PDB file of C-alpha atoms in Angstrom:
ATOM      1  CA  MET A   1      -0.027   0.026   0.110  1.00  0.00           C
ATOM      2  CA  LYS A   2       0.883   3.742  -0.327  1.00  0.00           C
ATOM      3  CA  VAL A   3       1.034   6.582   1.931  1.00  0.00           C
ATOM      4  CA  GLN A   4       1.058  10.434   1.570  1.00  0.00           C
ATOM      5  CA  LYS A   5       2.605  12.724   3.957  1.00  0.00           C
ATOM      6  CA  LEU A   6      -0.037  15.381   5.200  1.00  0.00           C
ATOM      7  CA  GLU A   7       0.714  18.893   4.480  1.00  0.00           C
ATOM      8  CA  LYS A   8      -1.165  22.045   4.797  1.00  0.00           C
ATOM      9  CA  GLU A   9      -2.321  24.173   2.002  1.00  0.00           C
ATOM     10  CA  ASN A  10      -3.222  27.815   1.610  1.00  0.00           C
ATOM     11  CA  ILE A  11      -7.066  27.518   0.553  1.00  0.00           C
ATOM     12  CA  ALA A  12      -9.523  30.060  -0.032  1.00  0.00           C
ATOM     13  CA  ARG A  13     -12.294  29.942   2.624  1.00  0.00           C
ATOM     14  CA  THR A  14     -15.985  30.118   1.140  1.00  0.00           C
ATOM     15  CA  LEU A  15     -19.359  29.752   2.448  1.00  0.00           C
ATOM     16  CA  ASP A  16     -21.909  27.931  -0.069  1.00  0.00           C
ATOM     17  CA  TYR A  17     -25.582  28.952  -0.111  1.00  0.00           C
ATOM     18  CA  THR A  18     -28.493  28.150  -2.423  1.00  0.00           C
ATOM     19  CA  ALA A  19     -29.360  31.184  -4.691  1.00  0.00           C
ATOM     20  CA  ASN A  20     -32.567  32.016  -5.831  1.00  0.00           C
ATOM     21  CA  LEU A  21     -32.077  35.107  -8.340  1.00  0.00           C
ATOM     22  CA  GLN A  22     -34.344  38.013  -8.291  1.00  0.00           C
ATOM     23  CA  ALA A  23     -34.698  41.195 -10.760  1.00  0.00           C
ATOM     24  CA  ASP A  24     -32.849  44.146  -9.268  1.00  0.00           C
ATOM     25  CA  GLU A  25     -36.093  46.341  -9.621  1.00  0.00           C
ATOM     26  CA  GLN A  26     -39.451  44.653 -10.457  1.00  0.00           C
ATOM     27  CA  VAL A  27     -42.378  47.531 -11.233  1.00  0.00           C
ATOM     28  CA  TYR A  28     -46.056  46.666 -11.815  1.00  0.00           C
ATOM     29  CA  TYR A  29     -46.485  50.090 -14.204  1.00  0.00           C
ATOM     30  CA  ALA A  30     -49.785  51.881 -14.126  1.00  0.00           C
ATOM     31  CA  PRO A  31     -50.953  55.538 -13.899  1.00  0.00           C
ATOM     32  CA  ALA A  32     -52.010  57.165 -10.656  1.00  0.00           C
ATOM     33  CA  ALA A  33     -55.430  57.418 -11.835  1.00  0.00           C
ATOM     34  CA  THR A  34     -57.970  55.254 -14.050  1.00  0.00           C
ATOM     35  CA  GLY A  35     -58.529  56.049 -17.377  1.00  0.00           C
ATOM     36  CA  ARG A  36     -58.744  55.029 -21.143  1.00  0.00           C
ATOM     37  CA  ILE A  37     -55.280  53.595 -22.449  1.00  0.00           C
ATOM     38  CA  GLU A  38     -54.188  55.409 -25.898  1.00  0.00           C
ATOM     39  CA  LYS A  39     -51.407  53.152 -26.773  1.00  0.00           C
ATOM     40  CA  ILE A  40     -49.062  50.647 -25.424  1.00  0.00           C
ATOM     41  CA  TYR A  41     -45.985  50.682 -27.185  1.00  0.00           C
ATOM     42  CA  VAL A  42     -44.126  47.473 -26.104  1.00  0.00           C
ATOM     43  CA  GLU A  43     -44.956  43.836 -25.966  1.00  0.00           C
ATOM     44  CA  VAL A  44     -43.824  41.051 -23.502  1.00  0.00           C
ATOM     45  CA  GLY A  45     -40.150  40.329 -24.008  1.00  0.00           C
ATOM     46  CA  ASP A  46     -39.206  43.725 -25.281  1.00  0.00           C
ATOM     47  CA  ARG A  47     -35.893  45.335 -23.993  1.00  0.00           C
ATOM     48  CA  ILE A  48     -36.552  48.841 -22.743  1.00  0.00           C
ATOM     49  CA  LYS A  49     -34.322  51.868 -22.335  1.00  0.00           C
ATOM     50  CA  LYS A  50     -34.631  54.349 -19.613  1.00  0.00           C
ATOM     51  CA  GLY A  51     -36.656  57.311 -20.726  1.00  0.00           C
ATOM     52  CA  GLN A  52     -38.336  55.190 -23.424  1.00  0.00           C
ATOM     53  CA  LEU A  53     -42.259  55.678 -23.983  1.00  0.00           C
ATOM     54  CA  LEU A  54     -44.074  52.797 -22.933  1.00  0.00           C
ATOM     55  CA  VAL A  55     -47.649  53.554 -22.369  1.00  0.00           C
ATOM     56  CA  GLU A  56     -49.692  56.693 -23.563  1.00  0.00           C
ATOM     57  CA  MET A  57     -53.058  57.474 -21.633  1.00  0.00           C
ATOM     58  CA  ASP A  58     -55.984  59.501 -22.852  1.00  0.00           C
ATOM     59  CA  ARG A  59     -54.819  63.105 -22.962  1.00  0.00           C
ATOM     60  CA  THR A  60     -58.089  65.305 -22.129  1.00  0.00           C
ATOM     61  CA  ASN A  61     -57.295  65.803 -18.384  1.00  0.00           C
ATOM     62  CA  LEU A  62     -53.919  66.960 -19.452  1.00  0.00           C
ATOM     63  CA  GLN A  63     -54.942  69.208 -22.188  1.00  0.00           C
ATOM     64  CA  GLN A  64     -57.474  70.627 -19.780  1.00  0.00           C
ATOM     65  CA  ALA A  65     -54.844  71.218 -17.339  1.00  0.00           C
ATOM     66  CA  GLU A  66     -52.619  72.763 -19.693  1.00  0.00           C
ATOM     67  CA  VAL A  67     -55.087  75.378 -20.761  1.00  0.00           C
ATOM     68  CA  GLN A  68     -55.844  76.279 -16.977  1.00  0.00           C
ATOM     69  CA  LEU A  69     -52.102  76.817 -16.657  1.00  0.00           C
ATOM     70  CA  LYS A  70     -51.599  79.025 -19.393  1.00  0.00           C
ATOM     71  CA  ASN A  71     -54.513  81.421 -18.003  1.00  0.00           C
ATOM     72  CA  LEU A  72     -53.147  81.170 -14.664  1.00  0.00           C
ATOM     73  CA  GLU A  73     -49.603  82.002 -16.038  1.00  0.00           C
ATOM     74  CA  THR A  74     -50.712  85.192 -17.501  1.00  0.00           C
ATOM     75  CA  GLU A  75     -52.307  86.074 -14.022  1.00  0.00           C
ATOM     76  CA  TYR A  76     -49.174  84.955 -12.243  1.00  0.00           C
ATOM     77  CA  ASN A  77     -46.896  87.408 -14.791  1.00  0.00           C
ATOM     78  CA  ARG A  78     -49.441  90.283 -14.150  1.00  0.00           C
ATOM     79  CA  ALA A  79     -49.415  89.746 -10.196  1.00  0.00           C
ATOM     80  CA  LYS A  80     -45.519  89.739 -10.454  1.00  0.00           C
ATOM     81  CA  MET A  81     -45.222  92.968 -12.392  1.00  0.00           C
ATOM     82  CA  LEU A  82     -47.794  94.466 -10.164  1.00  0.00           C
ATOM     83  CA  ASN A  83     -45.912  93.283  -6.999  1.00  0.00           C
ATOM     84  CA  GLU A  84     -42.580  94.977  -8.155  1.00  0.00           C
ATOM     85  CA  THR A  85     -44.412  98.364  -8.151  1.00  0.00           C
ATOM     86  CA  GLN A  86     -46.395  97.569  -5.057  1.00  0.00           C
ATOM     87  CA  SER A  87     -49.694  98.101  -6.837  1.00  0.00           C
ATOM     88  CA  ILE A  88     -50.934  94.640  -5.500  1.00  0.00           C
ATOM     89  CA  SER A  89     -51.937  93.547  -1.879  1.00  0.00           C
ATOM     90  CA  LYS A  90     -49.829  90.745  -0.610  1.00  0.00           C
ATOM     91  CA  GLN A  91     -52.597  88.496  -0.081  1.00  0.00           C
ATOM     92  CA  ALA A  92     -53.652  88.731  -3.608  1.00  0.00           C
ATOM     93  CA  TYR A  93     -50.127  88.433  -4.780  1.00  0.00           C
ATOM     94  CA  ASP A  94     -49.604  85.117  -2.711  1.00  0.00           C
ATOM     95  CA  ALA A  95     -52.845  83.621  -3.947  1.00  0.00           C
ATOM     96  CA  ALA A  96     -51.946  84.211  -7.639  1.00  0.00           C
ATOM     97  CA  VAL A  97     -48.628  82.505  -6.892  1.00  0.00           C
ATOM     98  CA  THR A  98     -50.191  79.545  -5.131  1.00  0.00           C
ATOM     99  CA  GLN A  99     -52.784  78.858  -7.893  1.00  0.00           C
ATOM    100  CA  TYR A 100     -50.183  79.156 -10.628  1.00  0.00           C
ATOM    101  CA  GLU A 101     -47.730  76.682  -8.719  1.00  0.00           C
ATOM    102  CA  VAL A 102     -50.454  74.303  -7.762  1.00  0.00           C
ATOM    103  CA  ALA A 103     -51.601  74.276 -11.668  1.00  0.00           C
ATOM    104  CA  LYS A 104     -48.179  73.641 -12.712  1.00  0.00           C
ATOM    105  CA  SER A 105     -47.759  70.846 -10.448  1.00  0.00           C
ATOM    106  CA  ASN A 106     -51.017  69.197 -11.574  1.00  0.00           C
ATOM    107  CA  VAL A 107     -49.736  69.334 -15.049  1.00  0.00           C
ATOM    108  CA  ASP A 108     -46.423  67.860 -14.240  1.00  0.00           C
ATOM    109  CA  PHE A 109     -48.599  65.118 -12.449  1.00  0.00           C
ATOM    110  CA  LEU A 110     -50.516  64.705 -15.369  1.00  0.00           C
ATOM    111  CA  LYS A 111     -47.519  64.316 -17.952  1.00  0.00           C
ATOM    112  CA  GLU A 112     -46.081  61.765 -15.880  1.00  0.00           C
ATOM    113  CA  ASN A 113     -49.204  59.882 -15.618  1.00  0.00           C
ATOM    114  CA  THR A 114     -50.295  60.346 -19.434  1.00  0.00           C
ATOM    115  CA  ARG A 115     -46.878  59.681 -21.046  1.00  0.00           C
ATOM    116  CA  MET A 116     -45.391  56.842 -18.991  1.00  0.00           C
ATOM    117  CA  LEU A 117     -41.631  56.807 -19.542  1.00  0.00           C
ATOM    118  CA  ALA A 118     -39.295  53.660 -18.649  1.00  0.00           C
ATOM    119  CA  PRO A 119     -37.682  54.431 -15.226  1.00  0.00           C
ATOM    120  CA  PHE A 120     -34.660  52.112 -16.122  1.00  0.00           C
ATOM    121  CA  ASN A 121     -33.233  49.738 -18.853  1.00  0.00           C
ATOM    122  CA  GLY A 122     -34.606  46.450 -18.654  1.00  0.00           C
ATOM    123  CA  VAL A 123     -37.438  44.074 -20.033  1.00  0.00           C
ATOM    124  CA  VAL A 124     -41.099  44.001 -20.394  1.00  0.00           C
ATOM    125  CA  THR A 125     -42.298  40.791 -18.343  1.00  0.00           C
ATOM    126  CA  GLY A 126     -46.164  41.271 -18.413  1.00  0.00           C
ATOM    127  CA  LYS A 127     -48.852  43.114 -20.632  1.00  0.00           C
ATOM    128  CA  TYR A 128     -52.337  42.962 -18.976  1.00  0.00           C
ATOM    129  CA  PHE A 129     -54.419  45.409 -21.078  1.00  0.00           C
ATOM    130  CA  GLU A 130     -54.872  46.442 -24.953  1.00  0.00           C
ATOM    131  CA  ASN A 131     -54.891  49.782 -26.600  1.00  0.00           C
ATOM    132  CA  GLY A 132     -58.486  51.423 -26.132  1.00  0.00           C
ATOM    133  CA  GLU A 133     -58.891  49.760 -22.871  1.00  0.00           C
ATOM    134  CA  VAL A 134     -59.985  51.366 -19.855  1.00  0.00           C
ATOM    135  CA  TYR A 135     -57.628  51.024 -16.863  1.00  0.00           C
ATOM    136  CA  THR A 136     -59.666  50.435 -13.766  1.00  0.00           C
ATOM    137  CA  GLY A 137     -57.084  50.502 -10.936  1.00  0.00           C
ATOM    138  CA  ALA A 138     -57.569  46.778 -10.242  1.00  0.00           C
ATOM    139  CA  ALA A 139     -55.222  43.810 -10.950  1.00  0.00           C
ATOM    140  CA  PHE A 140     -56.332  42.317 -14.281  1.00  0.00           C
ATOM    141  CA  GLY A 141     -55.282  39.707 -16.955  1.00  0.00           C
ATOM    142  CA  GLY A 142     -53.132  37.733 -14.362  1.00  0.00           C
ATOM    143  CA  ALA A 143     -51.131  40.612 -12.827  1.00  0.00           C
ATOM    144  CA  SER A 144     -50.418  40.304  -9.046  1.00  0.00           C
ATOM    145  CA  LYS A 145     -50.857  44.205  -8.799  1.00  0.00           C
ATOM    146  CA  PRO A 146     -53.059  46.775 -10.435  1.00  0.00           C
ATOM    147  CA  SER A 147     -50.810  47.569 -13.471  1.00  0.00           C
ATOM    148  CA  ILE A 148     -51.042  48.115 -17.265  1.00  0.00           C
ATOM    149  CA  ILE A 149     -47.633  46.433 -17.911  1.00  0.00           C
ATOM    150  CA  ALA A 150     -44.733  44.663 -15.668  1.00  0.00           C
ATOM    151  CA  ILE A 151     -41.081  45.838 -16.233  1.00  0.00           C
ATOM    152  CA  GLU A 152     -38.076  44.205 -14.713  1.00  0.00           C
ATOM    153  CA  LYS A 153     -34.357  45.378 -14.443  1.00  0.00           C
ATOM    154  CA  ILE A 154     -32.313  42.167 -15.021  1.00  0.00           C
ATOM    155  CA  ASN A 155     -28.943  43.564 -14.915  1.00  0.00           C
ATOM    156  CA  PRO A 156     -27.663  43.202 -12.311  1.00  0.00           C
ATOM    157  CA  LEU A 157     -29.813  40.230 -10.614  1.00  0.00           C
ATOM    158  CA  LYS A 158     -29.866  40.124  -6.800  1.00  0.00           C
ATOM    159  CA  ASP A 159     -30.400  37.639  -4.005  1.00  0.00           C
ATOM    160  CA  TYR A 160     -31.109  37.674  -0.433  1.00  0.00           C
ATOM    161  CA  VAL A 161     -29.053  35.024   1.754  1.00  0.00           C
ATOM    162  CA  ASN A 162     -29.646  34.141   5.496  1.00  0.00           C
ATOM    163  CA  ILE A 163     -26.209  33.592   7.090  1.00  0.00           C
ATOM    164  CA  SER A 164     -25.289  31.950  10.030  1.00  0.00           C
ATOM    165  CA  GLN A 165     -24.379  34.634  12.867  1.00  0.00           C
ATOM    166  CA  GLN A 166     -21.052  33.063  13.327  1.00  0.00           C
ATOM    167  CA  TYR A 167     -19.939  34.690  10.070  1.00  0.00           C
ATOM    168  CA  PHE A 168     -21.368  38.103  11.123  1.00  0.00           C
ATOM    169  CA  LEU A 169     -18.037  39.615  11.435  1.00  0.00           C
ATOM    170  CA  SER A 170     -16.334  37.902   8.286  1.00  0.00           C
ATOM    171  CA  VAL A 171     -19.215  39.090   5.693  1.00  0.00           C
ATOM    172  CA  LYS A 172     -19.062  42.518   4.787  1.00  0.00           C
ATOM    173  CA  LYS A 173     -20.371  44.995   1.938  1.00  0.00           C
ATOM    174  CA  GLY A 174     -18.139  44.123  -0.865  1.00  0.00           C
ATOM    175  CA  THR A 175     -17.357  40.702   0.092  1.00  0.00           C
ATOM    176  CA  LYS A 176     -16.596  38.777  -3.382  1.00  0.00           C
ATOM    177  CA  VAL A 177     -19.009  36.030  -4.242  1.00  0.00           C
ATOM    178  CA  GLU A 178     -19.225  33.488  -7.138  1.00  0.00           C
ATOM    179  CA  LEU A 179     -22.654  32.319  -8.556  1.00  0.00           C
ATOM    180  CA  LYS A 180     -22.818  28.846 -10.108  1.00  0.00           C
ATOM    181  CA  SER A 181     -25.704  27.504 -12.336  1.00  0.00           C
ATOM    182  CA  SER A 182     -26.364  24.094 -13.598  1.00  0.00           C
ATOM    183  CA  LEU A 183     -27.656  25.633 -16.820  1.00  0.00           C
ATOM    184  CA  TYR A 184     -23.850  26.886 -17.377  1.00  0.00           C
ATOM    185  CA  PRO A 185     -21.647  24.574 -15.901  1.00  0.00           C
ATOM    186  CA  ASP A 186     -18.705  26.134 -17.442  1.00  0.00           C
ATOM    187  CA  ARG A 187     -19.165  29.382 -16.389  1.00  0.00           C
ATOM    188  CA  ILE A 188     -18.797  31.297 -12.916  1.00  0.00           C
ATOM    189  CA  PHE A 189     -20.437  34.610 -12.539  1.00  0.00           C
ATOM    190  CA  GLU A 190     -18.846  37.224 -10.266  1.00  0.00           C
ATOM    191  CA  GLY A 191     -20.699  39.445  -7.864  1.00  0.00           C
ATOM    192  CA  GLN A 192     -20.487  40.960  -4.464  1.00  0.00           C
ATOM    193  CA  VAL A 193     -22.314  41.391  -1.244  1.00  0.00           C
ATOM    194  CA  SER A 194     -24.047  45.042  -1.530  1.00  0.00           C
ATOM    195  CA  ILE A 195     -26.074  44.983   1.730  1.00  0.00           C
ATOM    196  CA  VAL A 196     -25.584  43.511   5.308  1.00  0.00           C
ATOM    197  CA  TYR A 197     -28.599  43.994   7.290  1.00  0.00           C
ATOM    198  CA  PRO A 198     -27.592  44.622  11.064  1.00  0.00           C
ATOM    199  CA  THR A 199     -29.638  42.540  12.849  1.00  0.00           C
ATOM    200  CA  ILE A 200     -29.692  38.919  13.873  1.00  0.00           C
ATOM    201  CA  ASP A 201     -32.740  36.933  13.693  1.00  0.00           C
ATOM    202  CA  PRO A 202     -33.082  35.495  17.203  1.00  0.00           C
ATOM    203  CA  ALA A 203     -35.217  32.628  15.948  1.00  0.00           C
ATOM    204  CA  SER A 204     -32.911  31.467  13.039  1.00  0.00           C
ATOM    205  CA  ARG A 205     -29.357  32.783  14.628  1.00  0.00           C
ATOM    206  CA  THR A 206     -29.029  34.299  11.008  1.00  0.00           C
ATOM    207  CA  PHE A 207     -28.162  37.757   9.357  1.00  0.00           C
ATOM    208  CA  THR A 208     -29.421  38.554   6.015  1.00  0.00           C
ATOM    209  CA  VAL A 209     -27.109  39.806   3.306  1.00  0.00           C
ATOM    210  CA  GLU A 210     -28.155  41.187  -0.187  1.00  0.00           C
ATOM    211  CA  VAL A 211     -25.918  39.990  -3.242  1.00  0.00           C
ATOM    212  CA  LYS A 212     -25.395  41.417  -6.877  1.00  0.00           C
ATOM    213  CA  ILE A 213     -24.528  39.619  -9.595  1.00  0.00           C
ATOM    214  CA  PRO A 214     -23.746  41.734 -12.931  1.00  0.00           C
ATOM    215  CA  ASN A 215     -25.668  40.325 -15.957  1.00  0.00           C
ATOM    216  CA  ASP A 216     -24.341  42.094 -19.084  1.00  0.00           C
ATOM    217  CA  ASP A 217     -25.205  39.424 -21.490  1.00  0.00           C
ATOM    218  CA  GLU A 218     -28.594  38.647 -19.580  1.00  0.00           C
ATOM    219  CA  ALA A 219     -27.589  35.068 -19.469  1.00  0.00           C
ATOM    220  CA  LEU A 220     -29.158  34.753 -16.040  1.00  0.00           C
ATOM    221  CA  ARG A 221     -32.738  35.402 -15.233  1.00  0.00           C
ATOM    222  CA  PRO A 222     -34.939  36.051 -12.324  1.00  0.00           C
ATOM    223  CA  GLY A 223     -36.251  33.030 -10.936  1.00  0.00           C
ATOM    224  CA  MET A 224     -33.040  30.817 -11.857  1.00  0.00           C
ATOM    225  CA  TYR A 225     -31.590  28.664  -9.097  1.00  0.00           C
ATOM    226  CA  GLY A 226     -27.987  28.296  -8.273  1.00  0.00           C
ATOM    227  CA  THR A 227     -25.237  28.099  -5.730  1.00  0.00           C
ATOM    228  CA  ILE A 228     -23.436  31.433  -4.511  1.00  0.00           C
ATOM    229  CA  ASN A 229     -19.975  30.925  -3.045  1.00  0.00           C
ATOM    230  CA  PHE A 230     -18.660  33.667  -0.292  1.00  0.00           C
ATOM    231  CA  PHE A 231     -15.075  34.399   0.066  1.00  0.00           C
ATOM    232  CA  ILE A 232     -14.116  35.265   3.683  1.00  0.00           C
ATOM    233  CA  GLY A 233     -10.539  34.984   3.257  1.00  0.00           C
ATOM    234  CA  ASN A 234      -7.733  31.925   3.222  1.00  0.00           C
ATOM    235  CA  THR A 235      -6.538  29.593   5.706  1.00  0.00           C
ATOM    236  CA  GLU A 236      -4.278  27.148   5.904  1.00  0.00           C
ATOM    237  CA  THR A 237      -5.775  23.298   6.197  1.00  0.00           C
ATOM    238  CA  VAL A 238      -5.070  19.563   5.232  1.00  0.00           C
ATOM    239  CA  VAL A 239      -6.467  18.586   1.713  1.00  0.00           C
ATOM    240  CA  VAL A 240      -6.146  15.195   0.949  1.00  0.00           C
ATOM    241  CA  PRO A 241      -7.310  12.705  -2.231  1.00  0.00           C
ATOM    242  CA  ALA A 242     -10.844  12.052  -1.993  1.00  0.00           C
ATOM    243  CA  ILE A 243     -10.493   8.477  -2.546  1.00  0.00           C
ATOM    244  CA  ALA A 244      -8.381   8.219   0.666  1.00  0.00           C
ATOM    245  CA  VAL A 245     -11.623   8.864   2.648  1.00  0.00           C
ATOM    246  CA  LEU A 246     -13.853   5.797   3.668  1.00  0.00           C
ATOM    247  CA  LYS A 247     -17.390   5.788   4.610  1.00  0.00           C
ATOM    248  CA  LEU A 248     -18.990   3.595   7.355  1.00  0.00           C
ATOM    249  CA  GLN A 249     -21.467   1.302   5.882  1.00  0.00           C
ATOM    250  CA  GLY A 250     -25.076   2.169   6.939  1.00  0.00           C
ATOM    251  CA  ALA A 251     -23.820   5.340   8.368  1.00  0.00           C
ATOM    252  CA  ASN A 252     -22.875   8.799   7.232  1.00  0.00           C
ATOM    253  CA  ASP A 253     -19.393   8.672   9.354  1.00  0.00           C
ATOM    254  CA  ARG A 254     -16.248   9.252   7.423  1.00  0.00           C
ATOM    255  CA  TYR A 255     -12.829   8.241   8.407  1.00  0.00           C
ATOM    256  CA  VAL A 256      -9.279   7.519   7.169  1.00  0.00           C
ATOM    257  CA  PHE A 257      -6.311   5.155   7.740  1.00  0.00           C
ATOM    258  CA  ILE A 258      -2.881   6.445   8.840  1.00  0.00           C
ATOM    259  CA  ASN A 259       0.533   4.950   9.466  1.00  0.00           C
ATOM    260  CA  LYS A 260       1.036   4.719  13.065  1.00  0.00           C
ATOM    261  CA  ASP A 261       4.565   3.032  13.667  1.00  0.00           C
ATOM    262  CA  GLY A 262       3.816   0.443  11.117  1.00  0.00           C
ATOM    263  CA  LYS A 263       0.028  -0.283  11.861  1.00  0.00           C
ATOM    264  CA  ALA A 264      -3.067   1.080  10.536  1.00  0.00           C
ATOM    265  CA  LYS A 265      -4.937   3.735  12.740  1.00  0.00           C
ATOM    266  CA  ARG A 266      -8.206   4.519  11.790  1.00  0.00           C
ATOM    267  CA  VAL A 267      -9.131   8.240  12.314  1.00  0.00           C
ATOM    268  CA  SER A 268     -12.547   9.503  12.275  1.00  0.00           C
ATOM    269  CA  VAL A 269     -12.982  12.847  10.032  1.00  0.00           C
ATOM    270  CA  ASN A 270     -15.314  15.387   9.228  1.00  0.00           C
ATOM    271  CA  LEU A 271     -15.435  16.802   5.643  1.00  0.00           C
ATOM    272  CA  GLY A 272     -14.911  20.251   4.421  1.00  0.00           C
ATOM    273  CA  LYS A 273     -14.328  21.672   1.165  1.00  0.00           C
ATOM    274  CA  ARG A 274     -14.152  19.841  -1.880  1.00  0.00           C
ATOM    275  CA  PHE A 275     -11.590  20.903  -4.502  1.00  0.00           C
ATOM    276  CA  GLU A 276     -12.017  18.669  -7.972  1.00  0.00           C
ATOM    277  CA  ASP A 277     -10.453  14.983  -6.664  1.00  0.00           C
ATOM    278  CA  LYS A 278      -9.338  16.615  -3.340  1.00  0.00           C
ATOM    279  CA  ILE A 279     -11.138  17.320  -0.108  1.00  0.00           C
ATOM    280  CA  GLU A 280     -10.485  19.046   2.934  1.00  0.00           C
ATOM    281  CA  LEU A 281     -10.168  16.921   6.174  1.00  0.00           C
ATOM    282  CA  ILE A 282     -11.139  18.146   9.709  1.00  0.00           C
ATOM    283  CA  SER A 283      -9.994  16.468  12.547  1.00  0.00           C
ATOM    284  CA  ASP A 284      -8.000  16.967  16.047  1.00  0.00           C
ATOM    285  CA  GLU A 285      -6.337  13.627  15.384  1.00  0.00           C
ATOM    286  CA  ILE A 286      -4.368  14.170  12.459  1.00  0.00           C
ATOM    287  CA  GLN A 287      -1.242  16.421  12.052  1.00  0.00           C
ATOM    288  CA  GLU A 288       0.675  17.959   9.424  1.00  0.00           C
ATOM    289  CA  GLY A 289       3.396  15.235   8.862  1.00  0.00           C
ATOM    290  CA  ASP A 290       1.191  12.167   9.513  1.00  0.00           C
ATOM    291  CA  GLU A 291       1.265   9.625   6.812  1.00  0.00           C
ATOM    292  CA  LEU A 292      -2.203   9.003   5.196  1.00  0.00           C
ATOM    293  CA  ILE A 293      -2.772   5.688   3.460  1.00  0.00           C
ATOM    294  CA  VAL A 294      -4.032   6.547  -0.009  1.00  0.00           C
ATOM    295  CA  VAL A 295      -3.680   3.011  -1.612  1.00  0.00           C
ATOM    296  CA  GLY A 296      -5.149   0.076  -0.133  1.00  0.00           C
ATOM    297  CA  GLN A 297      -6.960   1.404   2.579  1.00  0.00           C
ATOM    298  CA  GLY A 298      -9.921  -0.331   1.835  1.00  0.00           C
ATOM    299  CA  ARG A 299      -8.328  -3.668   2.882  1.00  0.00           C
ATOM    300  CA  VAL A 300      -6.990  -2.805   6.321  1.00  0.00           C
ATOM    301  CA  ILE A 301      -8.614  -2.565   9.878  1.00  0.00           C
ATOM    302  CA  ASP A 302      -7.623  -0.627  12.665  1.00  0.00           C
ATOM    303  CA  GLY A 303      -4.373  -1.836  14.132  1.00  0.00           C
ATOM    304  CA  SER A 304      -3.402  -4.313  11.499  1.00  0.00           C
ATOM    305  CA  PRO A 305       0.096  -4.186  10.179  1.00  0.00           C
ATOM    306  CA  ILE A 306       0.752  -2.470   7.060  1.00  0.00           C
ATOM    307  CA  THR A 307       3.495  -2.775   4.349  1.00  0.00           C
ATOM    308  CA  ILE A 308       4.401   0.278   2.286  1.00  0.00           C
ATOM    309  CA  THR A 309       5.458   0.476  -1.058  1.00  0.00           C
ATOM    310  CA  GLN A 310       7.079   3.024  -3.298  1.00  0.00           C
TER     311      GLN A 310
END
């Protein structure tokens, strides 16, 4: 049989958690008031750019408000001129200013809710009305919230992960992460922690972090599952060939054999991180310099004499 001298290796210490990706922003887009839909300019699946016109509502109320504003603007300008020559009472001047500002605010509000522009770059994920229909202010057509369309920002994507409190001092804003998805076995998506929530849940003894993953080519989509690895520093540890580790039949206990003065000594171990064909061993009974049996370990028992070959 063959042995291998145990040596510590410098490895990256990581935490692995399941990821459930979400859109960075999700908006169920609708005007603040009910009304007839003049035109919807996008369809489900369309890419949108910030500032792009998405929906146009009936303009009747806006046109009436603009006419009112124009009339009040004339009165406002007249009041300003009279105020400069002190030919108007302060009360009358203040009233003219207030009426104009209220009318202007109303026009701005109606513009925003008549010509509805995209608040971010993203994609249309739902459409619940057609041109000419009346938006009633209620959820309709399968929408979970009152909306005409649904839009999502999918670059970056995010996830919320609950991490054990023992790592509260190790995981910080900016901590690097890697996302792996079974859909892309040959790709690793890099990201980082964007928010560390400041409290610990007393029931689960975990704290929540928000992770953001850049998604420039939009390969990832909201709802996808994967694994997120958090990098929390480097550590020195014993890493051995995975084939050297044996499993107790009928249980989940793991063990290895080491050479102890020419005899096989069975040592119980816990498994840490896996690195391709190697695995981290965790045990108080093994030390750097011990000789681990890596060939023939399945044919020995605790205390049996061994013959080492090169």
